[in-house]
Short mmCIF file of C-alpha atoms in Angstrom, two decimals:
data_model
loop_
_atom_site.label_atom_id
_atom_site.label_comp_id
_atom_site.label_asym_id
_atom_site.label_seq_id
_atom_site.Cartn_x
_atom_site.Cartn_y
_atom_site.Cartn_z
CA MET A 1 -41.77 -45.10 -43.44
CA PRO A 2 -38.99 -43.75 -41.21
CA LYS A 3 -39.17 -45.09 -37.71
CA LEU A 4 -36.82 -42.51 -36.29
CA LYS A 5 -38.58 -40.12 -33.95
CA VAL A 6 -36.62 -37.09 -32.88
CA PRO A 7 -38.07 -34.93 -30.08
CA ALA A 8 -39.77 -31.85 -31.54
CA PRO A 9 -37.52 -28.78 -31.29
CA PRO A 10 -39.10 -25.79 -29.50
CA ILE A 11 -40.30 -23.93 -32.60
CA PRO A 12 -42.55 -20.87 -32.06
CA GLU A 13 -46.22 -21.51 -32.92
CA PRO A 14 -46.43 -19.52 -36.20
CA LEU A 15 -43.39 -21.32 -37.62
CA LYS A 16 -44.65 -24.81 -36.96
CA PRO A 17 -45.55 -26.84 -40.06
CA ARG A 18 -49.31 -26.84 -40.76
CA PRO A 19 -51.19 -30.03 -41.34
CA ARG A 20 -51.96 -30.79 -44.99
CA ARG A 21 -55.20 -29.21 -46.22
CA PRO A 22 -57.67 -31.48 -47.94
CA GLY A 23 -57.18 -31.44 -51.72
CA ALA A 24 -53.52 -30.42 -51.58
CA PRO A 25 -51.10 -32.71 -53.40
CA LYS A 26 -50.05 -35.61 -51.23
CA GLN A 27 -46.30 -35.28 -51.41
CA LYS A 28 -44.40 -32.25 -52.63
CA PRO A 29 -40.81 -32.67 -53.95
CA LEU A 30 -39.50 -31.16 -50.70
CA ASP A 31 -41.31 -33.80 -48.67
CA ALA A 32 -39.87 -36.49 -50.91
CA ALA A 33 -36.37 -35.12 -50.32
CA ALA A 34 -36.93 -34.99 -46.56
CA ASP A 35 -38.23 -38.53 -46.70
CA ALA A 36 -35.17 -39.70 -48.61
CA GLY A 37 -32.90 -38.03 -46.07
CA ALA A 38 -34.74 -39.65 -43.20
CA HIS A 39 -34.51 -42.93 -45.02
CA VAL A 40 -30.71 -42.69 -45.24
CA VAL A 41 -30.42 -41.69 -41.57
CA ASP A 42 -32.69 -44.58 -40.72
CA TRP A 43 -30.55 -47.02 -42.69
CA VAL A 44 -27.44 -45.99 -40.73
CA ASP A 45 -29.28 -45.93 -37.42
CA GLU A 46 -30.71 -49.41 -37.91
CA ARG A 47 -27.17 -50.73 -38.26
CA THR A 48 -25.42 -48.65 -35.61
CA SER A 49 -28.05 -47.46 -33.07
CA LEU A 50 -26.24 -44.13 -33.15
CA SER A 51 -29.40 -42.11 -32.55
CA GLY A 52 -29.69 -43.27 -28.97
CA GLY A 53 -26.19 -42.01 -28.18
CA LEU A 54 -26.79 -38.77 -30.05
CA ARG A 55 -30.03 -38.15 -28.21
CA TRP A 56 -28.25 -38.95 -24.92
CA MET A 57 -25.55 -36.44 -25.79
CA MET A 58 -27.62 -33.64 -27.31
CA PHE A 59 -31.00 -33.63 -25.55
CA ARG A 60 -29.71 -33.44 -22.00
CA LYS A 61 -31.44 -31.67 -19.18
CA VAL A 62 -29.61 -28.53 -18.14
CA PRO A 63 -30.13 -26.77 -14.83
CA LYS A 64 -32.00 -23.51 -14.51
CA GLY A 65 -29.68 -20.53 -14.71
CA THR A 66 -27.38 -21.97 -17.36
CA ASN A 67 -25.76 -18.95 -19.00
CA TRP A 68 -23.11 -17.79 -21.45
CA PHE A 69 -20.27 -18.84 -19.13
CA TYR A 70 -21.20 -22.43 -19.87
CA THR A 71 -20.14 -22.00 -23.50
CA LEU A 72 -16.44 -21.57 -22.63
CA GLY A 73 -15.81 -25.32 -22.78
CA SER A 74 -17.16 -25.71 -26.30
CA ALA A 75 -15.38 -22.50 -27.27
CA THR A 76 -12.12 -24.13 -26.16
CA MET A 77 -12.96 -27.24 -28.14
CA PHE A 78 -13.64 -25.20 -31.26
CA ALA A 79 -10.33 -23.40 -30.76
CA PHE A 80 -8.68 -26.84 -30.65
CA LEU A 81 -10.53 -27.96 -33.79
CA SER A 82 -9.45 -24.80 -35.57
CA GLN A 83 -5.84 -25.46 -34.50
CA ALA A 84 -6.13 -29.06 -35.71
CA VAL A 85 -7.50 -28.12 -39.14
CA THR A 86 -5.11 -25.22 -39.80
CA GLY A 87 -2.25 -27.33 -38.43
CA VAL A 88 -2.96 -30.21 -40.79
CA PHE A 89 -2.91 -27.85 -43.76
CA LEU A 90 0.23 -26.05 -42.59
CA ALA A 91 1.91 -29.46 -42.42
CA MET A 92 1.40 -29.75 -46.19
CA TYR A 93 3.94 -26.98 -46.77
CA TYR A 94 6.13 -27.14 -43.65
CA ARG A 95 9.53 -28.87 -43.62
CA PRO A 96 11.15 -29.65 -40.23
CA ASP A 97 14.68 -29.07 -41.51
CA ALA A 98 16.99 -27.41 -39.00
CA ALA A 99 19.61 -26.56 -41.63
CA GLY A 100 17.45 -23.66 -42.83
CA GLY A 101 14.66 -25.47 -44.68
CA ALA A 102 12.20 -24.96 -41.84
CA TYR A 103 12.58 -21.18 -41.81
CA GLU A 104 12.49 -21.10 -45.60
CA SER A 105 9.30 -23.20 -45.72
CA VAL A 106 7.56 -20.90 -43.22
CA ARG A 107 8.68 -17.90 -45.29
CA HIS A 108 7.25 -19.66 -48.34
CA ILE A 109 3.92 -20.25 -46.53
CA ASN A 110 3.72 -16.60 -45.47
CA ASP A 111 4.88 -14.96 -48.69
CA ASP A 112 4.00 -17.23 -51.60
CA VAL A 113 1.26 -19.72 -50.77
CA PHE A 114 -2.31 -18.60 -51.51
CA LEU A 115 -3.95 -17.69 -48.16
CA GLY A 116 -0.78 -19.03 -46.48
CA GLU A 117 -0.27 -16.03 -44.24
CA PHE A 118 -3.93 -16.21 -43.23
CA VAL A 119 -3.86 -19.90 -42.30
CA HIS A 120 -0.53 -19.51 -40.52
CA GLY A 121 -1.92 -16.47 -38.70
CA MET A 122 -5.03 -18.40 -37.68
CA HIS A 123 -2.80 -21.10 -36.21
CA LYS A 124 -0.44 -18.67 -34.50
CA TRP A 125 -3.05 -16.37 -32.95
CA GLY A 126 -5.47 -19.24 -32.43
CA SER A 127 -2.97 -20.88 -30.12
CA SER A 128 -3.11 -17.86 -27.80
CA VAL A 129 -6.88 -17.83 -28.05
CA MET A 130 -6.97 -21.48 -27.04
CA VAL A 131 -4.74 -20.94 -24.00
CA ILE A 132 -6.86 -17.96 -22.88
CA LEU A 133 -10.09 -19.94 -23.35
CA VAL A 134 -8.69 -22.90 -21.41
CA PHE A 135 -7.98 -20.63 -18.46
CA LEU A 136 -11.37 -18.89 -18.66
CA HIS A 137 -13.08 -22.29 -18.79
CA MET A 138 -11.03 -23.41 -15.80
CA ALA A 139 -11.91 -20.22 -13.89
CA ARG A 140 -15.62 -20.75 -14.64
CA THR A 141 -15.41 -24.29 -13.32
CA PHE A 142 -13.58 -23.13 -10.22
CA PHE A 143 -15.79 -20.16 -9.33
CA PHE A 144 -19.01 -22.09 -9.99
CA GLY A 145 -17.77 -24.94 -7.80
CA ALA A 146 -18.30 -27.31 -10.74
CA TYR A 147 -15.19 -29.33 -9.79
CA LYS A 148 -16.87 -30.78 -6.69
CA TYR A 149 -18.31 -34.27 -6.23
CA PRO A 150 -19.04 -36.11 -8.50
CA ARG A 151 -17.05 -34.12 -11.08
CA GLU A 152 -13.54 -34.34 -9.58
CA LEU A 153 -12.31 -36.74 -12.25
CA ASN A 154 -13.40 -34.31 -14.95
CA TRP A 155 -11.35 -31.59 -13.25
CA VAL A 156 -8.34 -33.93 -13.27
CA ILE A 157 -8.81 -34.65 -16.98
CA GLY A 158 -9.14 -30.91 -17.54
CA VAL A 159 -5.82 -30.27 -15.79
CA ALA A 160 -4.19 -32.92 -17.99
CA LEU A 161 -5.64 -31.10 -21.02
CA LEU A 162 -4.25 -27.79 -19.70
CA ILE A 163 -0.77 -29.32 -19.36
CA LEU A 164 -0.99 -30.82 -22.86
CA THR A 165 -2.07 -27.43 -24.24
CA MET A 166 1.00 -25.87 -22.63
CA ALA A 167 3.17 -28.62 -24.14
CA MET A 168 1.61 -27.81 -27.53
CA SER A 169 2.50 -24.14 -27.11
CA PHE A 170 6.07 -25.03 -26.12
CA THR A 171 6.71 -27.46 -28.99
CA GLY A 172 4.91 -25.29 -31.56
CA TYR A 173 6.98 -22.23 -30.69
CA LEU A 174 10.14 -23.78 -32.15
CA LEU A 175 8.66 -24.67 -35.53
CA PRO A 176 8.97 -21.31 -37.39
CA PHE A 177 12.68 -21.68 -36.58
CA ASP A 178 13.58 -18.01 -36.46
CA GLN A 179 15.86 -16.43 -33.82
CA ARG A 180 13.01 -16.02 -31.36
CA SER A 181 11.90 -19.68 -31.73
CA TYR A 182 15.42 -21.00 -31.38
CA TRP A 183 16.43 -19.06 -28.28
CA ALA A 184 13.05 -19.44 -26.62
CA THR A 185 13.39 -23.20 -27.04
CA ILE A 186 16.97 -23.18 -25.70
CA VAL A 187 15.68 -21.32 -22.64
CA GLY A 188 12.61 -23.56 -22.32
CA VAL A 189 14.63 -26.77 -22.55
CA ASN A 190 17.08 -25.45 -19.97
CA ILE A 191 14.21 -24.58 -17.62
CA ASN A 192 13.23 -28.27 -17.88
CA GLY A 193 16.84 -29.11 -17.05
CA THR A 194 16.68 -27.29 -13.71
CA GLY A 195 14.44 -30.00 -12.23
CA PRO A 196 16.56 -31.89 -9.71
CA LEU A 197 17.76 -35.42 -10.63
CA VAL A 198 15.47 -35.96 -13.66
CA GLY A 199 15.99 -32.49 -15.16
CA PRO A 200 19.26 -33.22 -17.02
CA TYR A 201 17.77 -36.36 -18.57
CA LEU A 202 14.56 -34.55 -19.46
CA SER A 203 16.40 -31.85 -21.37
CA ASP A 204 18.51 -34.52 -23.12
CA PHE A 205 15.27 -36.26 -24.11
CA LEU A 206 13.77 -33.03 -25.48
CA ARG A 207 16.87 -32.19 -27.52
CA GLY A 208 17.55 -35.79 -28.53
CA GLY A 209 21.10 -35.44 -27.20
CA ALA A 210 23.37 -33.14 -25.26
CA GLU A 211 23.25 -30.33 -27.82
CA PHE A 212 20.51 -28.79 -29.91
CA GLY A 213 21.05 -30.91 -33.02
CA ALA A 214 19.64 -32.04 -36.34
CA THR A 215 16.88 -34.16 -34.78
CA THR A 216 15.69 -31.68 -32.15
CA LEU A 217 13.38 -29.89 -34.57
CA SER A 218 11.87 -33.09 -35.99
CA ARG A 219 11.39 -34.34 -32.41
CA PHE A 220 9.46 -31.21 -31.50
CA TYR A 221 7.51 -31.44 -34.77
CA ALA A 222 6.49 -35.08 -34.15
CA ILE A 223 5.47 -34.31 -30.57
CA HIS A 224 3.58 -31.20 -31.69
CA MET A 225 1.63 -32.70 -34.57
CA MET A 226 1.10 -36.35 -33.62
CA LEU A 227 1.78 -37.30 -30.04
CA ILE A 228 0.00 -34.50 -28.17
CA PRO A 229 -2.94 -33.87 -30.54
CA GLY A 230 -3.86 -37.56 -30.31
CA ALA A 231 -3.75 -37.42 -26.52
CA ILE A 232 -5.75 -34.17 -26.45
CA GLY A 233 -8.41 -35.65 -28.78
CA ALA A 234 -8.78 -38.75 -26.61
CA LEU A 235 -8.98 -36.74 -23.40
CA ILE A 236 -11.53 -34.32 -24.87
CA GLY A 237 -13.65 -37.41 -25.64
CA ALA A 238 -13.42 -38.55 -22.03
CA HIS A 239 -14.08 -35.01 -20.78
CA LEU A 240 -17.23 -34.69 -22.90
CA TYR A 241 -18.46 -38.14 -21.95
CA LEU A 242 -18.27 -37.20 -18.28
CA VAL A 243 -20.01 -33.89 -18.91
CA ALA A 244 -22.88 -35.68 -20.62
CA LYS A 245 -23.01 -38.43 -18.04
CA LEU A 246 -22.88 -36.24 -14.93
CA GLY A 247 -24.71 -33.21 -16.30
CA THR A 248 -23.75 -29.60 -15.68
CA THR A 249 -24.04 -27.72 -12.40
CA ALA A 250 -26.42 -24.87 -11.69
CA PRO A 251 -24.75 -21.53 -11.03
CA PRO A 252 -23.93 -21.07 -7.34
CA TRP A 253 -26.29 -18.10 -6.91
CA LEU A 254 -29.36 -20.28 -7.50
CA LYS A 255 -30.99 -21.84 -4.42
CA ALA A 256 -32.26 -25.38 -4.73
CA GLU A 257 -36.02 -25.48 -5.14
CA THR A 258 -37.98 -27.92 -3.02
CA ALA A 259 -39.96 -30.50 -4.91
CA GLU A 260 -43.63 -29.74 -5.63
CA GLU A 261 -45.04 -32.44 -3.35
CA LEU A 262 -42.84 -31.39 -0.43
CA ARG A 263 -43.98 -27.80 -0.79
CA GLU A 264 -47.63 -28.87 -0.58
CA GLU A 265 -46.92 -30.91 2.48
CA ARG A 266 -45.49 -27.93 4.26
CA ALA A 267 -48.47 -25.78 3.33
CA MET B 1 -14.08 -74.33 16.54
CA PRO B 2 -13.24 -76.91 13.91
CA LYS B 3 -10.11 -76.22 11.96
CA LYS B 4 -10.87 -74.96 8.44
CA GLN B 5 -10.19 -77.57 5.80
CA ALA B 6 -7.54 -76.40 3.32
CA LYS B 7 -9.05 -75.90 -0.14
CA SER B 8 -8.05 -78.51 -2.68
CA ASN B 9 -5.77 -77.39 -5.51
CA TYR B 10 -7.78 -79.46 -7.98
CA THR B 11 -10.65 -77.80 -9.80
CA ALA B 12 -12.69 -80.97 -9.80
CA ASP B 13 -12.60 -81.15 -5.99
CA ARG B 14 -13.77 -77.56 -5.70
CA GLY B 15 -16.80 -78.22 -7.90
CA ILE B 16 -15.92 -75.56 -10.51
CA PRO B 17 -18.03 -75.99 -13.68
CA GLY B 18 -16.04 -77.30 -16.62
CA ALA B 19 -13.44 -78.88 -14.35
CA PHE B 20 -11.50 -81.91 -15.48
CA GLU B 21 -9.84 -84.58 -13.45
CA GLY B 22 -6.29 -83.67 -12.42
CA GLU B 23 -6.49 -79.97 -13.39
CA THR B 24 -5.49 -77.18 -11.03
CA VAL B 25 -6.57 -74.42 -13.44
CA THR B 26 -9.77 -74.52 -15.47
CA ARG B 27 -9.38 -74.41 -19.26
CA ARG B 28 -11.35 -71.17 -19.44
CA ARG B 29 -9.02 -69.46 -16.99
CA PHE B 30 -6.03 -70.80 -18.84
CA MET B 31 -7.32 -69.56 -22.20
CA VAL B 32 -8.12 -66.11 -20.82
CA GLY B 33 -4.65 -65.94 -19.30
CA SER B 34 -2.94 -66.98 -22.54
CA ALA B 35 -4.97 -64.48 -24.58
CA HIS B 36 -3.96 -61.66 -22.22
CA ALA B 37 -0.33 -62.77 -22.24
CA THR B 38 -0.31 -62.89 -26.06
CA GLY B 39 -1.76 -59.40 -26.20
CA ALA B 40 0.80 -58.11 -23.72
CA ILE B 41 3.67 -59.67 -25.67
CA ALA B 42 2.39 -58.26 -28.97
CA THR B 43 1.96 -54.78 -27.47
CA SER B 44 5.37 -54.71 -25.84
CA ALA B 45 6.89 -55.98 -29.09
CA PHE B 46 6.19 -52.59 -30.69
CA LEU B 47 5.92 -50.36 -27.65
CA LEU B 48 9.27 -51.16 -26.04
CA PRO B 49 11.37 -50.66 -29.19
CA ALA B 50 9.49 -47.44 -29.91
CA LEU B 51 10.17 -46.14 -26.40
CA GLY B 52 13.82 -47.15 -26.64
CA PHE B 53 13.99 -45.39 -29.99
CA ALA B 54 12.70 -42.16 -28.48
CA LEU B 55 14.72 -42.37 -25.26
CA GLY B 56 17.94 -43.72 -26.84
CA PRO B 57 19.70 -40.37 -27.26
CA ILE B 58 19.73 -39.92 -23.47
CA PHE B 59 22.15 -42.83 -23.13
CA GLU B 60 24.08 -42.41 -26.35
CA GLU B 61 27.72 -41.37 -26.03
CA HIS B 62 29.17 -39.03 -28.60
CA GLU B 63 32.72 -38.62 -29.72
CA GLN B 64 34.06 -35.23 -28.70
CA ARG B 65 36.06 -33.68 -31.48
CA TRP B 66 38.92 -31.18 -31.63
CA GLN B 67 38.64 -28.18 -33.92
CA ALA B 68 41.48 -25.93 -35.01
CA VAL B 69 40.70 -22.25 -34.39
CA GLY B 70 43.92 -20.48 -35.35
CA GLY B 71 47.64 -20.04 -34.75
CA VAL B 72 49.02 -20.06 -31.22
CA ASP B 73 50.18 -16.46 -31.52
CA ASP B 74 46.74 -15.11 -32.50
CA PHE B 75 45.61 -14.96 -28.90
CA PRO B 76 46.67 -12.31 -26.36
CA ASN B 77 46.64 -12.94 -22.63
CA ASP B 78 44.79 -9.78 -21.62
CA SER B 79 41.76 -9.92 -23.91
CA TYR B 80 39.57 -12.45 -25.67
CA VAL B 81 39.42 -13.38 -29.35
CA PRO B 82 36.04 -14.75 -30.50
CA LYS B 83 36.19 -17.90 -32.64
CA THR B 84 33.39 -19.97 -34.15
CA ILE B 85 33.23 -23.72 -33.62
CA THR B 86 30.70 -26.37 -34.64
CA ILE B 87 28.86 -28.06 -31.79
CA ALA B 88 26.22 -29.91 -33.87
CA ASP B 89 26.65 -31.26 -37.38
CA ASN B 90 24.47 -30.99 -40.49
CA ILE B 91 22.38 -28.02 -39.39
CA GLY B 92 24.55 -25.23 -40.78
CA GLN B 93 24.67 -21.98 -38.82
CA THR B 94 22.33 -23.34 -36.15
CA GLY B 95 24.98 -25.84 -35.03
CA LYS B 96 27.72 -23.23 -34.61
CA SER B 97 28.71 -21.43 -31.44
CA THR B 98 31.18 -18.76 -30.41
CA VAL B 99 34.11 -19.44 -28.06
CA TYR B 100 36.15 -16.64 -26.44
CA ILE B 101 39.80 -17.61 -26.29
CA ARG B 102 42.87 -16.05 -24.66
CA LYS B 103 46.24 -17.18 -23.38
CA ARG B 104 46.44 -18.22 -19.77
CA ASN B 105 47.69 -15.38 -17.59
CA PRO B 106 49.24 -16.43 -14.24
CA GLN B 107 48.31 -13.05 -12.77
CA ILE B 108 44.62 -13.58 -13.53
CA ASP B 109 44.22 -17.34 -13.64
CA THR B 110 45.32 -18.17 -10.13
CA GLU B 111 43.31 -21.39 -9.87
CA PRO B 112 45.46 -24.57 -9.96
CA LEU B 113 45.20 -26.75 -13.06
CA PRO B 114 43.92 -30.31 -12.48
CA LYS B 115 46.26 -33.28 -12.57
CA GLY B 116 47.18 -34.24 -16.11
CA PHE B 117 46.34 -30.82 -17.52
CA GLU B 118 49.21 -28.83 -15.93
CA ASP B 119 50.61 -27.59 -19.24
CA GLU B 120 47.38 -26.05 -20.50
CA GLN B 121 48.22 -22.64 -21.94
CA PHE B 122 44.88 -21.30 -23.08
CA VAL B 123 41.49 -20.39 -21.66
CA ALA B 124 38.50 -21.06 -23.94
CA ILE B 125 35.22 -19.77 -22.56
CA SER B 126 31.80 -20.80 -23.86
CA THR B 127 29.25 -18.10 -24.69
CA ARG B 128 26.42 -20.19 -23.25
CA CYS B 129 24.91 -18.20 -20.36
CA MET B 130 24.61 -20.32 -17.23
CA HIS B 131 21.21 -18.90 -16.39
CA LEU B 132 19.16 -20.41 -19.22
CA GLY B 133 21.48 -20.70 -22.20
CA CYS B 134 21.30 -17.42 -24.11
CA PRO B 135 24.50 -16.28 -25.86
CA VAL B 136 26.68 -13.94 -23.77
CA LYS B 137 28.90 -11.29 -25.35
CA PHE B 138 32.28 -10.14 -24.12
CA VAL B 139 32.24 -6.36 -23.72
CA SER B 140 35.88 -5.32 -23.75
CA ALA B 141 35.24 -1.83 -22.31
CA ALA B 142 33.63 -3.38 -19.22
CA GLU B 143 35.91 -6.45 -19.29
CA ARG B 144 32.80 -8.48 -18.62
CA PHE B 145 30.58 -11.06 -20.29
CA ILE B 146 27.02 -9.79 -20.50
CA CYS B 147 23.90 -11.77 -21.36
CA PRO B 148 21.15 -10.02 -23.35
CA CYS B 149 18.26 -12.13 -22.09
CA HIS B 150 17.97 -11.72 -18.34
CA GLY B 151 20.92 -9.56 -17.39
CA GLY B 152 23.53 -12.09 -16.33
CA VAL B 153 27.01 -10.54 -15.86
CA TYR B 154 30.32 -12.44 -15.59
CA ASN B 155 33.79 -11.09 -14.84
CA PHE B 156 36.90 -11.46 -17.00
CA ARG B 157 37.42 -15.05 -15.78
CA GLY B 158 33.81 -15.97 -16.50
CA GLU B 159 32.77 -15.98 -12.83
CA VAL B 160 29.34 -14.65 -11.93
CA ASP B 161 29.39 -10.94 -11.12
CA GLY B 162 25.65 -10.39 -11.01
CA GLY B 163 22.24 -11.43 -12.24
CA PRO B 164 20.60 -14.86 -12.24
CA PRO B 165 23.37 -17.24 -13.49
CA VAL B 166 24.04 -20.11 -11.08
CA ARG B 167 27.68 -20.85 -11.91
CA PRO B 168 30.61 -19.52 -13.96
CA LEU B 169 30.63 -19.85 -17.74
CA ASP B 170 31.48 -23.27 -19.18
CA ARG B 171 34.91 -23.75 -20.73
CA PHE B 172 36.49 -25.94 -23.39
CA TYR B 173 39.64 -28.04 -23.27
CA THR B 174 42.42 -26.74 -25.51
CA ARG B 175 45.55 -28.28 -27.01
CA VAL B 176 48.20 -27.27 -29.49
CA ARG B 177 48.83 -29.39 -32.59
CA ASN B 178 51.28 -28.34 -35.33
CA GLY B 179 51.29 -24.72 -34.13
CA GLN B 180 47.50 -24.62 -34.29
CA LEU B 181 45.30 -24.13 -31.26
CA GLU B 182 42.54 -26.72 -31.08
CA VAL B 183 39.35 -26.49 -29.04
CA GLY B 184 37.98 -29.75 -27.66
CA PRO B 185 35.28 -31.00 -25.32
CA ARG B 186 33.25 -28.72 -23.08
CA PHE B 187 33.47 -28.81 -19.29
CA SER B 188 31.57 -27.03 -16.54
CA VAL B 189 33.07 -25.33 -13.49
CA ASN B 190 31.81 -24.46 -10.03
CA SER B 191 32.56 -21.17 -8.30
CA GLU B 192 36.05 -22.47 -7.34
CA LEU B 193 36.65 -23.22 -11.05
CA ASP B 194 36.85 -26.97 -10.28
CA ARG B 195 36.10 -28.96 -13.40
CA PHE B 196 32.97 -31.09 -13.84
CA SER B 197 31.29 -32.99 -16.66
CA PRO B 198 29.27 -30.55 -18.78
CA ARG B 199 25.96 -29.60 -17.22
CA ASP B 200 23.12 -27.69 -18.81
CA PRO B 201 22.58 -24.06 -17.86
CA GLY B 202 20.59 -23.37 -14.72
CA GLU B 203 22.15 -26.29 -12.85
CA PRO B 204 24.34 -25.13 -9.94
CA LEU B 205 27.48 -27.14 -9.16
CA ASP B 206 28.29 -25.80 -5.69
CA GLY B 207 27.35 -27.87 -2.62
CA VAL B 208 24.80 -30.57 -3.39
CA GLY B 209 24.30 -29.17 -6.90
CA GLN B 210 26.62 -31.71 -8.51
CA TYR B 211 24.51 -34.54 -7.06
CA LEU B 212 21.10 -32.93 -7.74
CA TYR B 213 22.15 -32.44 -11.36
CA PRO B 214 24.09 -35.59 -12.24
CA SER B 215 26.35 -35.76 -15.28
CA ARG B 216 24.71 -37.39 -18.28
CA PRO B 217 25.96 -40.28 -20.41
CA SER B 218 25.46 -38.19 -23.56
CA ILE B 219 28.26 -35.77 -22.65
CA ARG B 220 31.23 -36.34 -20.33
CA LYS B 221 34.34 -34.57 -19.13
CA LEU B 222 37.69 -35.33 -20.70
CA ASP B 223 39.55 -37.97 -18.66
CA SER B 224 43.09 -37.29 -19.88
CA PRO B 225 44.68 -34.70 -22.19
CA GLU B 226 45.44 -37.38 -24.80
CA ASP B 227 41.81 -38.35 -25.44
#
């Protein structure tokens, strides 16, 4: 028998499973399948104790007044996941070759590959969606005062994620390697160069030398598809852990209710 | 108040569990320390080379080459002739750039030439806009260089006439070999047309600019005309 006991989801009364009527067959095939599934889950759980963590993560208490604005964080995360998945598949056809191969491979993706234009479009427009969602999520956190004690560290991680998202946009912009990409990157690298003292070295680092050369594109590609996504994934993990650990805040327009016993005392 | 007794260096004297006679560090502490040190050595063994690999190009010096762009008589002294040179190898068109070249004209080019370069006869101006690096175009009707991106305007000598650029257009060294004009390394100029090691666009060279934006090892000014 499965030992796993998940809290009952809030199902409306008429939809709840009825108890077995006397005389009905003991176990229908569906029950057997459910049992087998539970058995597998149980097997994993006995060896990993994952269910405790899952329950901790998923069955949290949320404050009264939680509303649609609280979905912006997960919306951002799904935008990132969509970028990650489409990006991985674009990498199957993309070639970071500054001599013309990069542009040609993007043309090939858009014109020849089945659903190529769609997946590329998802990635291209999805990047804007992600940036917009990041800012909306940040605005929600700011206006609801959700950055205050004890959630300051989560705000700091969020700012790091914002900066990494910007770095993703900057490095990704070069990859199609058309005129717009090339000149936008020249301008962007030179903006980095205007930082006093470190600027000139920073732009040399980004280009991999004093001039935009053969390795600049592969540098941007490696940063765009390996370095930053790894960092973003790790930081999202930390961000979510803190959300689950500290809980979410009630919206600022809700007044704190006094505890039941205190109210009676006053009466 | 009695003077505090100095603690013994020996673990046995201090009554630490697992202490042996004559030891100043317990074996547990020593093992923990060696495990951490081994981990640190192993990590730096791959991390430091990887970092050096990524940061290397900042410190790498590159040979500056000379490229022939045409006969000495192809260039007038009252207008520019655009020529294409290669500034980065192996990337085809992407590595090419336009240079505007004319003969030196004593009526226009009144700035003194630096020591060692007195017999320079040509002016080779880079098309890299000194605002943020877009390509400028010489408009002969206006006798000005105009940048399409953010409206930078330079006069006939490449000095800033208007818009956001922070210094005059970069130039290239020139020399004549076998009747052919050759274009060499890039150099940057401040508003007095004094020569500096090449700087990236957006980095002013007047006043403290040359110190705020130091020259980089990856690209340097020519030291003598024979280099």
